[in-house]
Amino acid sequence: MKKQLEDIGLVLSILLGVLLTYYLVRANIVSLTYGNIPLANLYLLSVPDPSSPFTSRSPEVVTSVVWDQRGYDTYFETSVLFLAIIGVLYAAGSSSLVEKGSLIATVIPRVITKLLFPVIIAVAISVALHGHLTPGGGFQGGSIFAVAPYMYLLIYGRSRLEGKGFRSNLLLFMRSLAVVLISLVGSIVLAIGFLTGVEAFLFQNQPKPPFSPIGFPAYIQLPWGGIFLFSGTLMILNVLEFTAVSTGFTLALIVIDSIAGGRE
Amino acid sequence: MIETLLFYTIVITVGATAGVSLYGIVVKPHVVKKLVLLTVLSDAVNILVVLFGYYSKAVSPPVYPGGSLEGFVFPSSGELWDFSSVSVDPMPQVLIVTAIVIGLAELTFLSLITFKLGSLHKTLMFNRMEAEEE
Amino acid sequence: MSPLIILLLSAFSSVMALVATIKILYERDVLKTIIISGVESLFYSIILAAFLAPDLLIAYIAIGLGLNSAILLYALRGGERFEEAA
């Protein structure tokens, strides 16, 4: 009897899922013939176009909406991330970070880890640094980066990882510094606007001509002729978010591995 | 015609996956299986939201091609009109980038709590965990 | 419209994702369900790639395929691995 009940429940849940999605299809939210809705066109047309008031002078619409148009909201999502990691540290607080028996893995994983460690870090940094130009950004780069020390931690154990520079207090300090700097960068333009009596917004990136004339510069004229395009706050916030996410996840993984790792 | 059929099967199956994982979270007693199904549910819903932004004429992601650190030839409004008529809607993707990363942070927290819960109650079966009598 | 083959691939992977979820539901060995959830993340990253979301694809591969299943394994150390049909 119990088995049939479970099967019936399963079929009902599938029907529920299908019903919900069918409603989405009927309500034209998920549809193929529908072109871009006006909101999408607003962002797609205005972000890369330097002449529009909502520009952030960056070809990458997703990252510029994450950090420029929606920067205040992303800041609180970063603080949610911050609190989740603080929760991990707090929950693990009672049992000390004891060093489990360092059972060194066989030679093959060790060699692969030694080879892959710099590669993963290089990929992560390049994804984070090019966040405002190509798909990528602080969040993606940080989560890629967290794989490298974790792999190193599994193979070589925590003491070798700490030897390599990933000490817990350093990670925690870098993390808090990055989140503080993110809020600083977000409120610099507002502070300047407040001091000089000009209208400005929180997490403002480029000057918005009719509303507020001040803002971050979009690129620097390099002495040897070229320009270095960093689209105002986008690259700076991407780099800071990269440090925040990577140090946060590395710290959380180190802590959870030492608590629940248990290599007797 | 076949494309629309395929697209709607994708949407319906992802919705069904969300329904099944929701059912599993409620019914299954093992706490870690609830966590696994929670991850599946959040991924299915993220994928569903990404599908909101897709439409038949979309061929390019919401990134204007040709950007590089050396400099970027900013497009004229004409080119932008062609770009916005073939590009996918950026808004769902913006919301889901942070959702995925926060999903991992939340999962780390949940799995540490589950580990402590399990070692405290000596079992991970939800129906066998008795509350302590004060 | 993206070529038919990409749609076929993503339709196949979404059906396989549904099958994997049902398999997770009925599987007694929770360790195996964690591995299946990793495989399911692969199917979802195929869908993400097919529907023009490279930002999410980069984040999702590192998180869904890699760290999600690794972290779930730590949760499993707290108690027994097999789920009795209580």
mmCIF file with all atom_site columns, N, CA and C in Angstrom, chain C residues 24-83:
data_model
loop_
_atom_site.group_PDB
_atom_site.id
_atom_site.type_symbol
_atom_site.label_atom_id
_atom_site.label_alt_id
_atom_site.label_comp_id
_atom_site.label_asym_id
_atom_site.label_entity_id
_atom_site.label_seq_id
_atom_site.pdbx_PDB_ins_code
_atom_site.Cartn_x
_atom_site.Cartn_y
_atom_site.Cartn_z
_atom_site.occupancy
_atom_site.B_iso_or_equiv
_atom_site.pdbx_formal_charge
_atom_site.auth_seq_id
_atom_site.auth_comp_id
_atom_site.auth_asym_id
_atom_site.auth_atom_id
_atom_site.pdbx_PDB_model_num
ATOM 1   N N  . ILE C 1 24 ? 16.841 9.600  -8.358  1.00 0.00 ? 24 ILE C N  1
ATOM 2   C CA . ILE C 1 24 ? 17.301 10.048 -7.033  1.00 0.00 ? 24 ILE C CA 1
ATOM 3   C C  . ILE C 1 24 ? 16.235 9.740  -6.001  1.00 0.00 ? 24 ILE C C  1
ATOM 4   N N  . LEU C 1 25 ? 14.976 9.950  -6.398  1.00 0.00 ? 25 LEU C N  1
ATOM 5   C CA . LEU C 1 25 ? 13.880 9.755  -5.449  1.00 0.00 ? 25 LEU C CA 1
ATOM 6   C C  . LEU C 1 25 ? 13.819 8.302  -4.998  1.00 0.00 ? 25 LEU C C  1
ATOM 7   N N  . TYR C 1 26 ? 14.004 7.354  -5.918  1.00 0.00 ? 26 TYR C N  1
ATOM 8   C CA . TYR C 1 26 ? 13.793 5.954  -5.572  1.00 0.00 ? 26 TYR C CA 1
ATOM 9   C C  . TYR C 1 26 ? 15.066 5.240  -5.171  1.00 0.00 ? 26 TYR C C  1
ATOM 10  N N  . GLU C 1 27 ? 16.184 5.967  -5.172  1.00 0.00 ? 27 GLU C N  1
ATOM 11  C CA . GLU C 1 27 ? 17.460 5.294  -4.887  1.00 0.00 ? 27 GLU C CA 1
ATOM 12  C C  . GLU C 1 27 ? 17.628 5.217  -3.367  1.00 0.00 ? 27 GLU C C  1
ATOM 13  N N  . ARG C 1 28 ? 18.019 4.027  -2.841  1.00 0.00 ? 28 ARG C N  1
ATOM 14  C CA . ARG C 1 28 ? 18.163 3.921  -1.383  1.00 0.00 ? 28 ARG C CA 1
ATOM 15  C C  . ARG C 1 28 ? 19.529 4.403  -0.947  1.00 0.00 ? 28 ARG C C  1
ATOM 16  N N  . ASP C 1 29 ? 20.551 4.231  -1.769  1.00 0.00 ? 29 ASP C N  1
ATOM 17  C CA . ASP C 1 29 ? 21.905 4.581  -1.353  1.00 0.00 ? 29 ASP C CA 1
ATOM 18  C C  . ASP C 1 29 ? 22.110 6.073  -1.601  1.00 0.00 ? 29 ASP C C  1
ATOM 19  N N  . VAL C 1 30 ? 22.195 6.848  -0.516  1.00 0.00 ? 30 VAL C N  1
ATOM 20  C CA . VAL C 1 30 ? 22.207 8.306  -0.664  1.00 0.00 ? 30 VAL C CA 1
ATOM 21  C C  . VAL C 1 30 ? 23.505 8.753  -1.342  1.00 0.00 ? 30 VAL C C  1
ATOM 22  N N  . LEU C 1 31 ? 24.568 7.981  -1.162  1.00 0.00 ? 31 LEU C N  1
ATOM 23  C CA . LEU C 1 31 ? 25.832 8.372  -1.823  1.00 0.00 ? 31 LEU C CA 1
ATOM 24  C C  . LEU C 1 31 ? 25.635 8.369  -3.337  1.00 0.00 ? 31 LEU C C  1
ATOM 25  N N  . LYS C 1 32 ? 24.888 7.364  -3.827  1.00 0.00 ? 32 LYS C N  1
ATOM 26  C CA . LYS C 1 32 ? 24.649 7.286  -5.284  1.00 0.00 ? 32 LYS C CA 1
ATOM 27  C C  . LYS C 1 32 ? 23.799 8.465  -5.726  1.00 0.00 ? 32 LYS C C  1
ATOM 28  N N  . THR C 1 33 ? 22.878 8.914  -4.877  1.00 0.00 ? 33 THR C N  1
ATOM 29  C CA . THR C 1 33 ? 22.043 10.053 -5.305  1.00 0.00 ? 33 THR C CA 1
ATOM 30  C C  . THR C 1 33 ? 22.899 11.301 -5.461  1.00 0.00 ? 33 THR C C  1
ATOM 31  N N  . ILE C 1 34 ? 23.944 11.437 -4.623  1.00 0.00 ? 34 ILE C N  1
ATOM 32  C CA . ILE C 1 34 ? 24.805 12.618 -4.751  1.00 0.00 ? 34 ILE C CA 1
ATOM 33  C C  . ILE C 1 34 ? 25.516 12.574 -6.090  1.00 0.00 ? 34 ILE C C  1
ATOM 34  N N  . ILE C 1 35 ? 25.976 11.369 -6.476  1.00 0.00 ? 35 ILE C N  1
ATOM 35  C CA . ILE C 1 35 ? 26.662 11.275 -7.773  1.00 0.00 ? 35 ILE C CA 1
ATOM 36  C C  . ILE C 1 35 ? 25.674 11.581 -8.897  1.00 0.00 ? 35 ILE C C  1
ATOM 37  N N  . ILE C 1 36 ? 24.442 11.081 -8.764  1.00 0.00 ? 36 ILE C N  1
ATOM 38  C CA . ILE C 1 36 ? 23.451 11.324 -9.822  1.00 0.00 ? 36 ILE C CA 1
ATOM 39  C C  . ILE C 1 36 ? 23.135 12.809 -9.909  1.00 0.00 ? 36 ILE C C  1
ATOM 40  N N  . SER C 1 37 ? 23.140 13.494 -8.766  1.00 0.00 ? 37 SER C N  1
ATOM 41  C CA . SER C 1 37 ? 22.848 14.938 -8.824  1.00 0.00 ? 37 SER C CA 1
ATOM 42  C C  . SER C 1 37 ? 23.979 15.662 -9.529  1.00 0.00 ? 37 SER C C  1
ATOM 43  N N  . GLY C 1 38 ? 25.221 15.148 -9.394  1.00 0.00 ? 38 GLY C N  1
ATOM 44  C CA . GLY C 1 38 ? 26.318 15.740 -10.165 1.00 0.00 ? 38 GLY C CA 1
ATOM 45  C C  . GLY C 1 38 ? 26.096 15.553 -11.657 1.00 0.00 ? 38 GLY C C  1
ATOM 46  N N  . VAL C 1 39 ? 25.644 14.345 -12.037 1.00 0.00 ? 39 VAL C N  1
ATOM 47  C CA . VAL C 1 39 ? 25.412 14.083 -13.467 1.00 0.00 ? 39 VAL C CA 1
ATOM 48  C C  . VAL C 1 39 ? 24.286 14.986 -13.964 1.00 0.00 ? 39 VAL C C  1
ATOM 49  N N  . GLU C 1 40 ? 23.279 15.185 -13.099 1.00 0.00 ? 40 GLU C N  1
ATOM 50  C CA . GLU C 1 40 ? 22.162 16.020 -13.519 1.00 0.00 ? 40 GLU C CA 1
ATOM 51  C C  . GLU C 1 40 ? 22.627 17.458 -13.740 1.00 0.00 ? 40 GLU C C  1
ATOM 52  N N  . SER C 1 41 ? 23.588 17.913 -12.927 1.00 0.00 ? 41 SER C N  1
ATOM 53  C CA . SER C 1 41 ? 24.121 19.264 -13.156 1.00 0.00 ? 41 SER C CA 1
ATOM 54  C C  . SER C 1 41 ? 24.740 19.345 -14.543 1.00 0.00 ? 41 SER C C  1
ATOM 55  N N  . LEU C 1 42 ? 25.341 18.225 -14.997 1.00 0.00 ? 42 LEU C N  1
ATOM 56  C CA . LEU C 1 42 ? 25.905 18.246 -16.360 1.00 0.00 ? 42 LEU C CA 1
ATOM 57  C C  . LEU C 1 42 ? 24.796 18.487 -17.372 1.00 0.00 ? 42 LEU C C  1
ATOM 58  N N  . PHE C 1 43 ? 23.647 17.789 -17.196 1.00 0.00 ? 43 PHE C N  1
ATOM 59  C CA . PHE C 1 43 ? 22.550 17.968 -18.156 1.00 0.00 ? 43 PHE C CA 1
ATOM 60  C C  . PHE C 1 43 ? 22.086 19.419 -18.139 1.00 0.00 ? 43 PHE C C  1
ATOM 61  N N  . TYR C 1 44 ? 22.007 20.008 -16.936 1.00 0.00 ? 44 TYR C N  1
ATOM 62  C CA . TYR C 1 44 ? 21.521 21.393 -16.875 1.00 0.00 ? 44 TYR C CA 1
ATOM 63  C C  . TYR C 1 44 ? 22.529 22.346 -17.499 1.00 0.00 ? 44 TYR C C  1
ATOM 64  N N  . SER C 1 45 ? 23.835 22.035 -17.371 1.00 0.00 ? 45 SER C N  1
ATOM 65  C CA . SER C 1 45 ? 24.797 22.965 -18.005 1.00 0.00 ? 45 SER C CA 1
ATOM 66  C C  . SER C 1 45 ? 24.684 22.848 -19.522 1.00 0.00 ? 45 SER C C  1
ATOM 67  N N  . ILE C 1 46 ? 24.287 21.669 -20.042 1.00 0.00 ? 46 ILE C N  1
ATOM 68  C CA . ILE C 1 46 ? 24.073 21.575 -21.503 1.00 0.00 ? 46 ILE C CA 1
ATOM 69  C C  . ILE C 1 46 ? 22.921 22.498 -21.893 1.00 0.00 ? 46 ILE C C  1
ATOM 70  N N  . ILE C 1 47 ? 21.844 22.486 -21.079 1.00 0.00 ? 47 ILE C N  1
ATOM 71  C CA . ILE C 1 47 ? 20.694 23.344 -21.407 1.00 0.00 ? 47 ILE C CA 1
ATOM 72  C C  . ILE C 1 47 ? 21.111 24.801 -21.339 1.00 0.00 ? 47 ILE C C  1
ATOM 73  N N  . LEU C 1 48 ? 21.911 25.144 -20.319 1.00 0.00 ? 48 LEU C N  1
ATOM 74  C CA . LEU C 1 48 ? 22.349 26.539 -20.202 1.00 0.00 ? 48 LEU C CA 1
ATOM 75  C C  . LEU C 1 48 ? 23.162 26.932 -21.424 1.00 0.00 ? 48 LEU C C  1
ATOM 76  N N  . ALA C 1 49 ? 24.031 26.027 -21.884 1.00 0.00 ? 49 ALA C N  1
ATOM 77  C CA . ALA C 1 49 ? 24.851 26.364 -23.043 1.00 0.00 ? 49 ALA C CA 1
ATOM 78  C C  . ALA C 1 49 ? 23.977 26.498 -24.285 1.00 0.00 ? 49 ALA C C  1
ATOM 79  N N  . ALA C 1 50 ? 22.952 25.649 -24.407 1.00 0.00 ? 50 ALA C N  1
ATOM 80  C CA . ALA C 1 50 ? 22.129 25.669 -25.616 1.00 0.00 ? 50 ALA C CA 1
ATOM 81  C C  . ALA C 1 50 ? 21.292 26.934 -25.669 1.00 0.00 ? 50 ALA C C  1
ATOM 82  N N  . PHE C 1 51 ? 20.936 27.486 -24.517 1.00 0.00 ? 51 PHE C N  1
ATOM 83  C CA . PHE C 1 51 ? 20.029 28.646 -24.534 1.00 0.00 ? 51 PHE C CA 1
ATOM 84  C C  . PHE C 1 51 ? 20.766 29.939 -24.238 1.00 0.00 ? 51 PHE C C  1
ATOM 85  N N  . LEU C 1 52 ? 22.016 30.025 -24.711 1.00 0.00 ? 52 LEU C N  1
ATOM 86  C CA . LEU C 1 52 ? 22.721 31.310 -24.826 1.00 0.00 ? 52 LEU C CA 1
ATOM 87  C C  . LEU C 1 52 ? 22.854 32.015 -23.490 1.00 0.00 ? 52 LEU C C  1
ATOM 88  N N  . ALA C 1 53 ? 23.330 31.269 -22.456 1.00 0.00 ? 53 ALA C N  1
ATOM 89  C CA . ALA C 1 53 ? 23.562 31.932 -21.167 1.00 0.00 ? 53 ALA C CA 1
ATOM 90  C C  . ALA C 1 53 ? 24.988 31.634 -20.725 1.00 0.00 ? 53 ALA C C  1
ATOM 91  N N  . PRO C 1 54 ? 26.009 32.219 -21.394 1.00 0.00 ? 54 PRO C N  1
ATOM 92  C CA . PRO C 1 54 ? 27.395 31.853 -21.045 1.00 0.00 ? 54 PRO C CA 1
ATOM 93  C C  . PRO C 1 54 ? 27.788 32.291 -19.644 1.00 0.00 ? 54 PRO C C  1
ATOM 94  N N  . ASP C 1 55 ? 27.237 33.444 -19.173 1.00 0.00 ? 55 ASP C N  1
ATOM 95  C CA . ASP C 1 55 ? 27.601 33.872 -17.807 1.00 0.00 ? 55 ASP C CA 1
ATOM 96  C C  . ASP C 1 55 ? 27.247 32.792 -16.799 1.00 0.00 ? 55 ASP C C  1
ATOM 97  N N  . LEU C 1 56 ? 26.017 32.277 -16.965 1.00 0.00 ? 56 LEU C N  1
ATOM 98  C CA . LEU C 1 56 ? 25.570 31.271 -15.997 1.00 0.00 ? 56 LEU C CA 1
ATOM 99  C C  . LEU C 1 56 ? 26.332 29.976 -16.196 1.00 0.00 ? 56 LEU C C  1
ATOM 100 N N  . LEU C 1 57 ? 26.665 29.678 -17.465 1.00 0.00 ? 57 LEU C N  1
ATOM 101 C CA . LEU C 1 57 ? 27.339 28.408 -17.740 1.00 0.00 ? 57 LEU C CA 1
ATOM 102 C C  . LEU C 1 57 ? 28.667 28.366 -16.982 1.00 0.00 ? 57 LEU C C  1
ATOM 103 N N  . ILE C 1 58 ? 29.415 29.499 -17.036 1.00 0.00 ? 58 ILE C N  1
ATOM 104 C CA . ILE C 1 58 ? 30.730 29.509 -16.368 1.00 0.00 ? 58 ILE C CA 1
ATOM 105 C C  . ILE C 1 58 ? 30.545 29.304 -14.874 1.00 0.00 ? 58 ILE C C  1
ATOM 106 N N  . ALA C 1 59 ? 29.576 30.027 -14.278 1.00 0.00 ? 59 ALA C N  1
ATOM 107 C CA . ALA C 1 59 ? 29.373 29.884 -12.827 1.00 0.00 ? 59 ALA C CA 1
ATOM 108 C C  . ALA C 1 59 ? 28.839 28.490 -12.514 1.00 0.00 ? 59 ALA C C  1
ATOM 109 N N  . TYR C 1 60 ? 27.933 28.008 -13.366 1.00 0.00 ? 60 TYR C N  1
ATOM 110 C CA . TYR C 1 60 ? 27.232 26.771 -13.003 1.00 0.00 ? 60 TYR C CA 1
ATOM 111 C C  . TYR C 1 60 ? 28.137 25.561 -13.110 1.00 0.00 ? 60 TYR C C  1
ATOM 112 N N  . ILE C 1 61 ? 29.066 25.589 -14.077 1.00 0.00 ? 61 ILE C N  1
ATOM 113 C CA . ILE C 1 61 ? 29.954 24.418 -14.204 1.00 0.00 ? 61 ILE C CA 1
ATOM 114 C C  . ILE C 1 61 ? 30.814 24.315 -12.952 1.00 0.00 ? 61 ILE C C  1
ATOM 115 N N  . ALA C 1 62 ? 31.387 25.448 -12.515 1.00 0.00 ? 62 ALA C N  1
ATOM 116 C CA . ALA C 1 62 ? 32.280 25.383 -11.354 1.00 0.00 ? 62 ALA C CA 1
ATOM 117 C C  . ALA C 1 62 ? 31.515 24.975 -10.113 1.00 0.00 ? 62 ALA C C  1
ATOM 118 N N  . ILE C 1 63 ? 30.236 25.417 -10.029 1.00 0.00 ? 63 ILE C N  1
ATOM 119 C CA . ILE C 1 63 ? 29.505 25.176 -8.781  1.00 0.00 ? 63 ILE C CA 1
ATOM 120 C C  . ILE C 1 63 ? 28.708 23.887 -8.879  1.00 0.00 ? 63 ILE C C  1
ATOM 121 N N  . GLY C 1 64 ? 27.875 23.757 -9.919  1.00 0.00 ? 64 GLY C N  1
ATOM 122 C CA . GLY C 1 64 ? 26.980 22.611 -9.979  1.00 0.00 ? 64 GLY C CA 1
ATOM 123 C C  . GLY C 1 64 ? 27.718 21.307 -10.121 1.00 0.00 ? 64 GLY C C  1
ATOM 124 N N  . LEU C 1 65 ? 28.633 21.246 -11.090 1.00 0.00 ? 65 LEU C N  1
ATOM 125 C CA . LEU C 1 65 ? 29.329 19.982 -11.309 1.00 0.00 ? 65 LEU C CA 1
ATOM 126 C C  . LEU C 1 65 ? 30.358 19.744 -10.223 1.00 0.00 ? 65 LEU C C  1
ATOM 127 N N  . GLY C 1 66 ? 31.087 20.778 -9.837  1.00 0.00 ? 66 GLY C N  1
ATOM 128 C CA . GLY C 1 66 ? 32.225 20.546 -8.955  1.00 0.00 ? 66 GLY C CA 1
ATOM 129 C C  . GLY C 1 66 ? 31.855 20.540 -7.500  1.00 0.00 ? 66 GLY C C  1
ATOM 130 N N  . LEU C 1 67 ? 31.507 21.733 -6.982  1.00 0.00 ? 67 LEU C N  1
ATOM 131 C CA . LEU C 1 67 ? 31.516 21.860 -5.524  1.00 0.00 ? 67 LEU C CA 1
ATOM 132 C C  . LEU C 1 67 ? 30.227 21.330 -4.898  1.00 0.00 ? 67 LEU C C  1
ATOM 133 N N  . ASN C 1 68 ? 29.114 21.335 -5.668  1.00 0.00 ? 68 ASN C N  1
ATOM 134 C CA . ASN C 1 68 ? 27.859 20.921 -5.032  1.00 0.00 ? 68 ASN C CA 1
ATOM 135 C C  . ASN C 1 68 ? 27.961 19.508 -4.493  1.00 0.00 ? 68 ASN C C  1
ATOM 136 N N  . SER C 1 69 ? 28.381 18.566 -5.367  1.00 0.00 ? 69 SER C N  1
ATOM 137 C CA . SER C 1 69 ? 28.410 17.171 -4.890  1.00 0.00 ? 69 SER C CA 1
ATOM 138 C C  . SER C 1 69 ? 29.489 16.995 -3.832  1.00 0.00 ? 69 SER C C  1
ATOM 139 N N  . ALA C 1 70 ? 30.595 17.735 -3.944  1.00 0.00 ? 70 ALA C N  1
ATOM 140 C CA . ALA C 1 70 ? 31.657 17.556 -2.942  1.00 0.00 ? 70 ALA C CA 1
ATOM 141 C C  . ALA C 1 70 ? 31.148 17.955 -1.571  1.00 0.00 ? 70 ALA C C  1
ATOM 142 N N  . ILE C 1 71 ? 30.379 19.036 -1.517  1.00 0.00 ? 71 ILE C N  1
ATOM 143 C CA . ILE C 1 71 ? 29.947 19.536 -0.208  1.00 0.00 ? 71 ILE C CA 1
ATOM 144 C C  . ILE C 1 71 ? 28.860 18.629 0.353   1.00 0.00 ? 71 ILE C C  1
ATOM 145 N N  . LEU C 1 72 ? 28.026 18.063 -0.556  1.00 0.00 ? 72 LEU C N  1
ATOM 146 C CA . LEU C 1 72 ? 26.981 17.166 -0.054  1.00 0.00 ? 72 LEU C CA 1
ATOM 147 C C  . LEU C 1 72 ? 27.607 15.923 0.579   1.00 0.00 ? 72 LEU C C  1
ATOM 148 N N  . LEU C 1 73 ? 28.779 15.533 0.094   1.00 0.00 ? 73 LEU C N  1
ATOM 149 C CA . LEU C 1 73 ? 29.420 14.353 0.691   1.00 0.00 ? 73 LEU C CA 1
ATOM 150 C C  . LEU C 1 73 ? 29.754 14.602 2.157   1.00 0.00 ? 73 LEU C C  1
ATOM 151 N N  . TYR C 1 74 ? 30.101 15.854 2.483   1.00 0.00 ? 74 TYR C N  1
ATOM 152 C CA . TYR C 1 74 ? 30.414 16.133 3.891   1.00 0.00 ? 74 TYR C CA 1
ATOM 153 C C  . TYR C 1 74 ? 29.171 15.966 4.751   1.00 0.00 ? 74 TYR C C  1
ATOM 154 N N  . ALA C 1 75 ? 28.008 16.345 4.189   1.00 0.00 ? 75 ALA C N  1
ATOM 155 C CA . ALA C 1 75 ? 26.788 16.209 4.990   1.00 0.00 ? 75 ALA C CA 1
ATOM 156 C C  . ALA C 1 75 ? 26.530 14.739 5.293   1.00 0.00 ? 75 ALA C C  1
ATOM 157 N N  . LEU C 1 76 ? 26.940 13.859 4.381   1.00 0.00 ? 76 LEU C N  1
ATOM 158 C CA . LEU C 1 76 ? 26.628 12.440 4.547   1.00 0.00 ? 76 LEU C CA 1
ATOM 159 C C  . LEU C 1 76 ? 27.479 11.809 5.647   1.00 0.00 ? 76 LEU C C  1
ATOM 160 N N  . ARG C 1 77 ? 28.603 12.469 6.023   1.00 0.00 ? 77 ARG C N  1
ATOM 161 C CA . ARG C 1 77 ? 29.453 11.825 7.027   1.00 0.00 ? 77 ARG C CA 1
ATOM 162 C C  . ARG C 1 77 ? 28.771 11.812 8.387   1.00 0.00 ? 77 ARG C C  1
ATOM 163 N N  . GLY C 1 78 ? 27.713 12.612 8.545   1.00 0.00 ? 78 GLY C N  1
ATOM 164 C CA . GLY C 1 78 ? 27.107 12.697 9.867   1.00 0.00 ? 78 GLY C CA 1
ATOM 165 C C  . GLY C 1 78 ? 26.322 11.465 10.246  1.00 0.00 ? 78 GLY C C  1
ATOM 166 N N  . GLY C 1 79 ? 25.911 10.657 9.279   1.00 0.00 ? 79 GLY C N  1
ATOM 167 C CA . GLY C 1 79 ? 25.060 9.531  9.686   1.00 0.00 ? 79 GLY C CA 1
ATOM 168 C C  . GLY C 1 79 ? 25.122 8.424  8.671   1.00 0.00 ? 79 GLY C C  1
ATOM 169 N N  . GLU C 1 80 ? 24.131 7.547  8.712   1.00 0.00 ? 80 GLU C N  1
ATOM 170 C CA . GLU C 1 80 ? 24.205 6.331  7.892   1.00 0.00 ? 80 GLU C CA 1
ATOM 171 C C  . GLU C 1 80 ? 23.939 6.667  6.440   1.00 0.00 ? 80 GLU C C  1
ATOM 172 N N  . ARG C 1 81 ? 24.429 5.793  5.585   1.00 0.00 ? 81 ARG C N  1
ATOM 173 C CA . ARG C 1 81 ? 24.437 6.111  4.163   1.00 0.00 ? 81 ARG C CA 1
ATOM 174 C C  . ARG C 1 81 ? 23.197 5.593  3.490   1.00 0.00 ? 81 ARG C C  1
ATOM 175 N N  . PHE C 1 82 ? 22.599 4.516  4.029   1.00 0.00 ? 82 PHE C N  1
ATOM 176 C CA . PHE C 1 82 ? 21.457 3.928  3.311   1.00 0.00 ? 82 PHE C CA 1
ATOM 177 C C  . PHE C 1 82 ? 20.175 4.430  3.944   1.00 0.00 ? 82 PHE C C  1
ATOM 178 N N  . GLU C 1 83 ? 19.188 4.630  3.113   1.00 0.00 ? 83 GLU C N  1
ATOM 179 C CA . GLU C 1 83 ? 17.924 5.165  3.612   1.00 0.00 ? 83 GLU C CA 1
ATOM 180 C C  . GLU C 1 83 ? 16.946 3.999  3.710   1.00 0.00 ? 83 GLU C C  1
#
